[in-house]
Coordinates of C-alpha atoms in Angstrom, one line a residue:
Chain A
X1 CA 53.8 39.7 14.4
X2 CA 51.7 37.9 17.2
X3 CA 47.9 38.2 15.5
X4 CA 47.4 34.8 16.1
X5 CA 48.0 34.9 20.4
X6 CA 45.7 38.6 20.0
X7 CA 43.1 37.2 18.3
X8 CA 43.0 34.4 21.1
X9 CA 43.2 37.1 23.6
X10 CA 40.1 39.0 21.6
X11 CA 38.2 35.4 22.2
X12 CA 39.3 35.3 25.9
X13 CA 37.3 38.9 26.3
X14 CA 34.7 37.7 23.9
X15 CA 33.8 34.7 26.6
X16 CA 34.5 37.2 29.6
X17 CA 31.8 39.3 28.1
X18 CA 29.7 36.4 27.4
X19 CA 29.9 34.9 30.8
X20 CA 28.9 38.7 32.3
X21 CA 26.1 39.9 29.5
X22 CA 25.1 36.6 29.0
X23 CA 25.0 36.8 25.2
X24 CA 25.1 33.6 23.0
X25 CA 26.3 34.7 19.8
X26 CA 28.5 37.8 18.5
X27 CA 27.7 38.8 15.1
X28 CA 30.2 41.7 14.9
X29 CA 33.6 42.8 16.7
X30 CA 35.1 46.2 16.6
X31 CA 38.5 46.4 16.9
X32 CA 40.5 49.6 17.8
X33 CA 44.6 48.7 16.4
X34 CA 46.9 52.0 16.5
X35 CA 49.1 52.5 13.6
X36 CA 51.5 52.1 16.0
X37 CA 50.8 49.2 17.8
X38 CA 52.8 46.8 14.9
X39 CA 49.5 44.8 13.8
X40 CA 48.6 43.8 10.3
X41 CA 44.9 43.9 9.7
X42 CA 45.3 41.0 7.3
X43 CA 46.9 39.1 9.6
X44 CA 44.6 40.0 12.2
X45 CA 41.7 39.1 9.7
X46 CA 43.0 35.7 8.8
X47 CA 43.9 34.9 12.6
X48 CA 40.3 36.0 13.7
X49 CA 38.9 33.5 11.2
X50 CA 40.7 31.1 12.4
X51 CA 40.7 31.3 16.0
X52 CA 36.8 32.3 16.1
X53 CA 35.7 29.0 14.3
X54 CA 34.1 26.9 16.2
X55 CA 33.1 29.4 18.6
X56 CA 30.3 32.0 19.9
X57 CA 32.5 33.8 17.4
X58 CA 32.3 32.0 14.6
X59 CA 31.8 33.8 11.1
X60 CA 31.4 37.6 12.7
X61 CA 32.2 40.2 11.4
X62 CA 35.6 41.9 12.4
X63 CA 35.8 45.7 12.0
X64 CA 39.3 47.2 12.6
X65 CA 39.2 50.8 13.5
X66 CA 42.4 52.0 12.6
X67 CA 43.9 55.4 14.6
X68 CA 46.7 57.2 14.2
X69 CA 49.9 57.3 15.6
X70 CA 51.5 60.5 17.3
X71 CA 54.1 61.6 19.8
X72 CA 55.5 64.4 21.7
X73 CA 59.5 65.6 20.8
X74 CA 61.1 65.8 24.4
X75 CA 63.3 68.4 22.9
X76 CA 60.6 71.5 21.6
X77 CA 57.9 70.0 22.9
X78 CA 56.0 69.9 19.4
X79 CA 53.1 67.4 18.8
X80 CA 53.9 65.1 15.8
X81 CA 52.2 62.6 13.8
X82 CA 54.1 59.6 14.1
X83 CA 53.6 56.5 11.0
X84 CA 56.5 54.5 12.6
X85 CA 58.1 54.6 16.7
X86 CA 60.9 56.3 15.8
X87 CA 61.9 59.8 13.7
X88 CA 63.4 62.7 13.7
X89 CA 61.1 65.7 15.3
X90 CA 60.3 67.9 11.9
X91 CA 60.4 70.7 13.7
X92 CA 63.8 70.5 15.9
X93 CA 65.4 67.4 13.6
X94 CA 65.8 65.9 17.8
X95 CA 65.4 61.8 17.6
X96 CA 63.6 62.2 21.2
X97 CA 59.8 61.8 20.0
X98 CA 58.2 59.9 22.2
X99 CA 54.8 57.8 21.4
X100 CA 51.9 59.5 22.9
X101 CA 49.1 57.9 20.9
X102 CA 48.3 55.0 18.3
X103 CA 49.8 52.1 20.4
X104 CA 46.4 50.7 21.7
X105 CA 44.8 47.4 20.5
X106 CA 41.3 47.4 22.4
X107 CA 38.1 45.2 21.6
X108 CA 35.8 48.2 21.8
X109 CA 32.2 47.0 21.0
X110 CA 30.2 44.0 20.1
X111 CA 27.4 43.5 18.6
X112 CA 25.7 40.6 20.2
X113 CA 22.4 38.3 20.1
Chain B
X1 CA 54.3 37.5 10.8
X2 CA 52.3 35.1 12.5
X3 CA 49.7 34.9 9.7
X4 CA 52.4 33.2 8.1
X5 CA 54.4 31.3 10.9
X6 CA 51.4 30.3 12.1
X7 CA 52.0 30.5 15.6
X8 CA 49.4 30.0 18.3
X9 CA 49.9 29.4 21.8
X10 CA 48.0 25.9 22.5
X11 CA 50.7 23.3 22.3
X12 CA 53.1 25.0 25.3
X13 CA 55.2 22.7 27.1
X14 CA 57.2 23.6 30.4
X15 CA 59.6 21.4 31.5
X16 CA 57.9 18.8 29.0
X17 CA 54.6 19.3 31.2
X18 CA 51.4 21.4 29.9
X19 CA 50.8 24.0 31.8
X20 CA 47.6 24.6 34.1
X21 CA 46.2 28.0 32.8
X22 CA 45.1 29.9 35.8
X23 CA 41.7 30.1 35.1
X24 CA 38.9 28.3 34.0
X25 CA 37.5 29.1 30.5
X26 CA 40.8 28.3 28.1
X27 CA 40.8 29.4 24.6
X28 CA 38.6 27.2 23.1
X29 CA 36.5 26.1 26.4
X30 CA 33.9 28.2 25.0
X31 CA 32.0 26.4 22.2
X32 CA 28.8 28.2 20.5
X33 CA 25.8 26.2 20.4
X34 CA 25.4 23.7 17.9
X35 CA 29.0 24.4 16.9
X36 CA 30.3 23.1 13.7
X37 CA 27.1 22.8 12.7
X38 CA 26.5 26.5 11.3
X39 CA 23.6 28.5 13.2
X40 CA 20.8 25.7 11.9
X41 CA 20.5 24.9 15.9
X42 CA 18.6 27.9 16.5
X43 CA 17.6 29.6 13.3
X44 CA 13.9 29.5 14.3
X45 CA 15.2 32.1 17.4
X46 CA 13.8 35.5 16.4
X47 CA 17.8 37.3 16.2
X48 CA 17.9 40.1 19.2
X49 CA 21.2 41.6 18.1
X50 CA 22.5 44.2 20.8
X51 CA 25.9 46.1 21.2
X52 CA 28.1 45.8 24.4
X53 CA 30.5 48.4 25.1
X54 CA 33.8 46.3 26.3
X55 CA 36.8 48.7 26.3
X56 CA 39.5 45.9 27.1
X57 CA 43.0 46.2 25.9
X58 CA 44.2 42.9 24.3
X59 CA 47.2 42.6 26.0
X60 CA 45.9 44.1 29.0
X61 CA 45.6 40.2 30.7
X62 CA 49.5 39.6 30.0
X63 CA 50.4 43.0 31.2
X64 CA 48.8 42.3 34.5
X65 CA 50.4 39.2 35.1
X66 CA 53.7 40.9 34.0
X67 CA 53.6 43.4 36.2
X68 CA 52.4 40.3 39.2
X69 CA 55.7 38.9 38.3
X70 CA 57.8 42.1 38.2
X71 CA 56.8 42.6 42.0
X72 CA 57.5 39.0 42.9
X73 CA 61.1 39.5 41.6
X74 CA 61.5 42.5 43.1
X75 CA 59.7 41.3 46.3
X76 CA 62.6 38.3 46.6
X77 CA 65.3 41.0 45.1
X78 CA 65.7 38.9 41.6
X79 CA 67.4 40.6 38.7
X80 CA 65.8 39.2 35.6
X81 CA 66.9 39.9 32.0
X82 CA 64.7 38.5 28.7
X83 CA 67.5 38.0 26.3
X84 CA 65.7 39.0 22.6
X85 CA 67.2 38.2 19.1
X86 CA 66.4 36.7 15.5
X87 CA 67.5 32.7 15.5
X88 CA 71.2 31.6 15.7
X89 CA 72.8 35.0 16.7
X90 CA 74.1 33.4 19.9
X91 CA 71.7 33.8 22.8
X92 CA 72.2 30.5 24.3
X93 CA 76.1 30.6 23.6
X94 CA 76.3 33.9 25.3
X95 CA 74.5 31.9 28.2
X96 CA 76.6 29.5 28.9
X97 CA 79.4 31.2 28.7
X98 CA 78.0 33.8 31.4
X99 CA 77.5 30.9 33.1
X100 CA 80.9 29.7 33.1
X101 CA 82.4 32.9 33.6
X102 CA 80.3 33.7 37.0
X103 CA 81.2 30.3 38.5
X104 CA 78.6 30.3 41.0
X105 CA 79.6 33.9 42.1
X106 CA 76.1 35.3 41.4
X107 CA 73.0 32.8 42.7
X108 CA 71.2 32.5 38.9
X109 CA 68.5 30.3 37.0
X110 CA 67.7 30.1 33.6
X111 CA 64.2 29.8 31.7
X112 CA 64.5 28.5 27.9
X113 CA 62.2 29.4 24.9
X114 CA 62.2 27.6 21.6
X115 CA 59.0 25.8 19.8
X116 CA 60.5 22.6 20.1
X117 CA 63.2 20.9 22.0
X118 CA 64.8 20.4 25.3
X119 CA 68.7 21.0 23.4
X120 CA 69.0 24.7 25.0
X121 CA 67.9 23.6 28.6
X122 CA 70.2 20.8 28.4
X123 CA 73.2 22.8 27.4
X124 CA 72.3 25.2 30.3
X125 CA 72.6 22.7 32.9
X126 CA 75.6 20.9 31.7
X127 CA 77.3 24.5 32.2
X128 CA 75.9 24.2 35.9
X129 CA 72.8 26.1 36.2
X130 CA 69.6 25.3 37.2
X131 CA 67.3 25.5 34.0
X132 CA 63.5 25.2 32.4
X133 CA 62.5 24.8 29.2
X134 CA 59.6 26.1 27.7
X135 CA 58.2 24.5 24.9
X136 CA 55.4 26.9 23.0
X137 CA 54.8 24.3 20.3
X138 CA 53.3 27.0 17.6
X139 CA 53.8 30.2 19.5
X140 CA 56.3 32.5 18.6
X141 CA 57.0 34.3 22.2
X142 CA 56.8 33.8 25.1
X143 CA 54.2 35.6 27.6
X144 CA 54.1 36.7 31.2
X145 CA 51.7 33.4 31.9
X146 CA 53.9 31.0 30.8
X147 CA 57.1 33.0 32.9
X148 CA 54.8 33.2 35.8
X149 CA 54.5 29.2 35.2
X150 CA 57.9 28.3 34.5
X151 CA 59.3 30.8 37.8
X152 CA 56.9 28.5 40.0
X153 CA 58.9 25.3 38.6
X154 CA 62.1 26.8 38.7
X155 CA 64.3 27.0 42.1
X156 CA 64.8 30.9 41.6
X157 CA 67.3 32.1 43.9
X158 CA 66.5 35.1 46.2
X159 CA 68.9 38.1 45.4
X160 CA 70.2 36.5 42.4
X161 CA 69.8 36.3 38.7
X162 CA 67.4 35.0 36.3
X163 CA 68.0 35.0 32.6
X164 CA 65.3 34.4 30.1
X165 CA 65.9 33.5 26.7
X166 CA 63.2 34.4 24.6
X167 CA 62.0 32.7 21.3
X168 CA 64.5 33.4 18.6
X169 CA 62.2 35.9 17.0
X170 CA 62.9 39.7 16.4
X171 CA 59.5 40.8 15.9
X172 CA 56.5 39.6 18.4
X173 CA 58.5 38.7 21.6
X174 CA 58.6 42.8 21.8
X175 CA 55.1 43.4 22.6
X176 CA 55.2 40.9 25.2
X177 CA 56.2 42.1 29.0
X178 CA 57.1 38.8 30.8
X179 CA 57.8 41.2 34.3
X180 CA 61.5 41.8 33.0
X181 CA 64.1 44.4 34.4
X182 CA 65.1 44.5 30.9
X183 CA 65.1 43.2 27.3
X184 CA 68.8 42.5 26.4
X185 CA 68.7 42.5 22.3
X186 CA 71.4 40.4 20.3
X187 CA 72.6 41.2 17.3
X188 CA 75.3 39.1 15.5
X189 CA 77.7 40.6 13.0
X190 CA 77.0 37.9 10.4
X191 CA 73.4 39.7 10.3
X192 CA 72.5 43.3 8.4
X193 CA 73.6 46.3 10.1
X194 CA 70.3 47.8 8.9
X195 CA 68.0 44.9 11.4
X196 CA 67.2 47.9 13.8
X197 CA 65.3 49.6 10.9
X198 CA 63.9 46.8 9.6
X199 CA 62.9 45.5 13.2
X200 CA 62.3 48.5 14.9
X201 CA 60.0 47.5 18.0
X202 CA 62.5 45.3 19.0
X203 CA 65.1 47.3 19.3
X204 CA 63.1 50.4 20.8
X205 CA 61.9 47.8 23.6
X206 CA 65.2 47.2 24.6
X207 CA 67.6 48.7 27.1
X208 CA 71.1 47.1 25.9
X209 CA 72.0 45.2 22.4
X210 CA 74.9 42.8 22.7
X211 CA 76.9 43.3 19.3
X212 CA 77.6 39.5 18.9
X213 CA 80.3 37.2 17.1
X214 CA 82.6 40.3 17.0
X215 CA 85.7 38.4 16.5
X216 CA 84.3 37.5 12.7
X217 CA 84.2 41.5 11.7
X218 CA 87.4 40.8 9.8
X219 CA 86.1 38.3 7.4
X220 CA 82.9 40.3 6.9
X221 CA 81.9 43.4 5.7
X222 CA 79.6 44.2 8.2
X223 CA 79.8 47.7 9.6
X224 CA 79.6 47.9 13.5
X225 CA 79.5 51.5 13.6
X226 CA 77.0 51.8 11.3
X227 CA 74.6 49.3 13.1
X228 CA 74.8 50.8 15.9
X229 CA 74.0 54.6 14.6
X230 CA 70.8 52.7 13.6
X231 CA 70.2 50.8 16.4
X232 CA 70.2 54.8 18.3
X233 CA 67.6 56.1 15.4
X234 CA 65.5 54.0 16.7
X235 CA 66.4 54.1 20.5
X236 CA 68.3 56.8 21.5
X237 CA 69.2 55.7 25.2
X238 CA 70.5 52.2 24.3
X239 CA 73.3 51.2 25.3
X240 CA 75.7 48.9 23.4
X241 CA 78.8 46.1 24.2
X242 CA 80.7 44.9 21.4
X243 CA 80.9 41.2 22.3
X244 CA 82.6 37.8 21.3
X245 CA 82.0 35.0 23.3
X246 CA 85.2 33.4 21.6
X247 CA 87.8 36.0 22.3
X248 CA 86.6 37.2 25.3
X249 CA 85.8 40.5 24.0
X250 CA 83.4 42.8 25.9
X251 CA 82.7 39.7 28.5
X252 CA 83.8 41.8 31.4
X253 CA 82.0 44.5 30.3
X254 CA 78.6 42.5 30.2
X255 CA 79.3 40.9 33.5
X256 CA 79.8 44.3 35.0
X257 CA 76.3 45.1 33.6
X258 CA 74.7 42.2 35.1
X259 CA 76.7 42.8 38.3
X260 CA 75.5 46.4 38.4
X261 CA 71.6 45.2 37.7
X262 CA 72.2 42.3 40.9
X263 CA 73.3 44.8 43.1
X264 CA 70.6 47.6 42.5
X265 CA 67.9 44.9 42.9
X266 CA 69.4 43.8 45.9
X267 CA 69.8 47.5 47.0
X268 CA 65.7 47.6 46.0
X269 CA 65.1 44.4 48.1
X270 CA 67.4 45.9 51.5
X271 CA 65.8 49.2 51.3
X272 CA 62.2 47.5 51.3
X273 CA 63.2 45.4 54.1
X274 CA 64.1 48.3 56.2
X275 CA 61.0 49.9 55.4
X276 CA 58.8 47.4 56.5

């Protein structure tokens, strides 16, 4: 989908953080992208490249976190593990799951000089 | 895919102007030492590496501004719809034919999203409506910035409607809140009736698909029924018109809905004026 606009918004909070922790360079990103949250990690890969040259960025490493993806059936109530945003509850056969986790894409660390 | 499109959103346009980004520090504003010249600059620096906790949601900037422009349409009483669909199923038809059909009745305004071209603004205001275009150059959506932008530009009428029609595009404009009432998906009979599986975060985003070009079903084998029962796998609570813009099918039933939308934000508006 959109890797390209969310690795510029991973730069945006890159230079947020920079501007507050007064880093220079980042050597390492950690990326949290939910199984759910529609995001290739090879396109994510290739559009970090891309966007981070030429930057404080440039050349780090990116580490995606991957977590998985789970809802809640609004019918029996059962807690279900989820690969895509829509199923059929495995216990009730209801289509009402409805995501709970696995939709978050967060920049949750860096490593920094 | 954007890895392959290639989209990125640093050639926008709206209303052929770029736009000011509200603050300072744009993408690329930020430009590592020595850049472009590898680290050589300060290789001699004894490296103190360092880990910062930062706990930020990458679309957590756009969903602020959405949810900025959601309260300034519901602040003035604005119903606004983001029409959503893959290229050529008839978004900016359907437009101007709404258009046509409300003949001023309803106050309404119109922002455009392709990559290139003015064409779609163009058509909307020969059909009599005030309209902006939004240009993303490589960008493949739109975002709530570049609404925010365009809604400053536009004359928006209080009470009224505004209509956004999104980049024809059925995957990354769903991740996107622009601060709509809803996502109005399109879906044109001369497509698959298997898109809502193979496009799923679309149509689970959305609160209504338009079944599109209706009057062709004859000549094609596509099977309405069908598409919808997998447009409700995916989203059981959407709701569905059967359209064509050239007979005339399902137009009254889609005015109705907008109708419906106008007067409940106007209900919103009344009842928060009486509040205050």
């Amino acid at each position: 989908m959109h890797e390209m606009s969310l690795a510029e918004s991973v730069l945006e909070i890159i230079e947020d953080s920079a501007r507050a922790q007064d880093f220079r360079r980042v050597r390492r990103v950690v990326l949290e992208i939910g199984e759910l949250a529609a995001v290739e990690p090879d396109a994510m890969r290739f559009c970090f490249d891309a966007v981070m040259r030429g930057t404080l960025a440039e050349g780090a490493e990116l580490q995606i976190v991957e977590t998985p993806g789970a809802g809640r059936c609004g019918q029996c109530g059962a807690t279900v593990a989820m690969q895509e945003r829509y199923g059929l509850c495995p216990d009730c056969g209801s289509a009402a799951l409805q995501v709970t986790v696995g939709e978050r894409m967060r920049v949750q660390d860096l490593l920094v000089e | 895919m954007c890895g392959t499109c290639g989209c990125g959103g640093r050639d926008v346009l709206i209303g052929g102007k770029r736009p000011v980004r509200a603050k300072g520090g744009g993408a690329l504003a930020f430009r590592a030492p020595g850049s472009g010249e590898g680290q050589a600059g300060h290789a001699h620096q004894a490296a103190e590496l360092r880990v910062i906790q930062v706990e930020r949601d990458l679309l957590a900037k756009n969903d602020a501004q959405a949810d900025a422009n959601r309260q300034m349409l519901a602040a003035r009483g604005i119903f606004a719809l983001n029409l959503v669909s893959s290229p050529g199923s008839g978004k900016t038809t359907l437009l101007v034919k709404t258009i046509t059909a409300l003949n001023g009745a309803l106050p309404l305004a119109v922002i455009e999203g392709d990559q290139q071209t003015e064409n779609d603004a163009a058509r909307i205001r020969a059909a009599g409506a005030p309209a902006i275009q939004i240009n993303t150059g490589r960008g493949c959506h739109l975002d709530a910035q570049m609404t925010a932008q365009a809604m400053r530009q536009l004359d928006l009428p209080d009470g009224g409607l505004l209509l956004i029609e999104n980049v024809g595009n059925l995957v990354c404009p769903a991740s996107f809140d622009l601060g709509e009432a809803h996502k109005v998906v399109i879906l044109s009979v001369t497509e698959g009736e298997d898109k809502p599986l193979k496009y799923p975060d679309m149509f689970r985003a959305a609160s209504l698909m338009v079944l599109n070009k209706c009057d062709l079903l004859p000549h094609l084998e596509f099977d309405p029924e069908l598409a919808v029962d997998y447009a409700r796998r995916v989203n059981p609570a959407l709701q569905v018109i059967r359209l064509s813009v050239s007979s005339g099918e399902g137009m009254d039933q889609w005015l109705d809905w907008i109708r419906a939308g106008c007067r409940e934000a106007g209900r919103t508006l009344s009842d928060t004026l009486e509040s205050e």
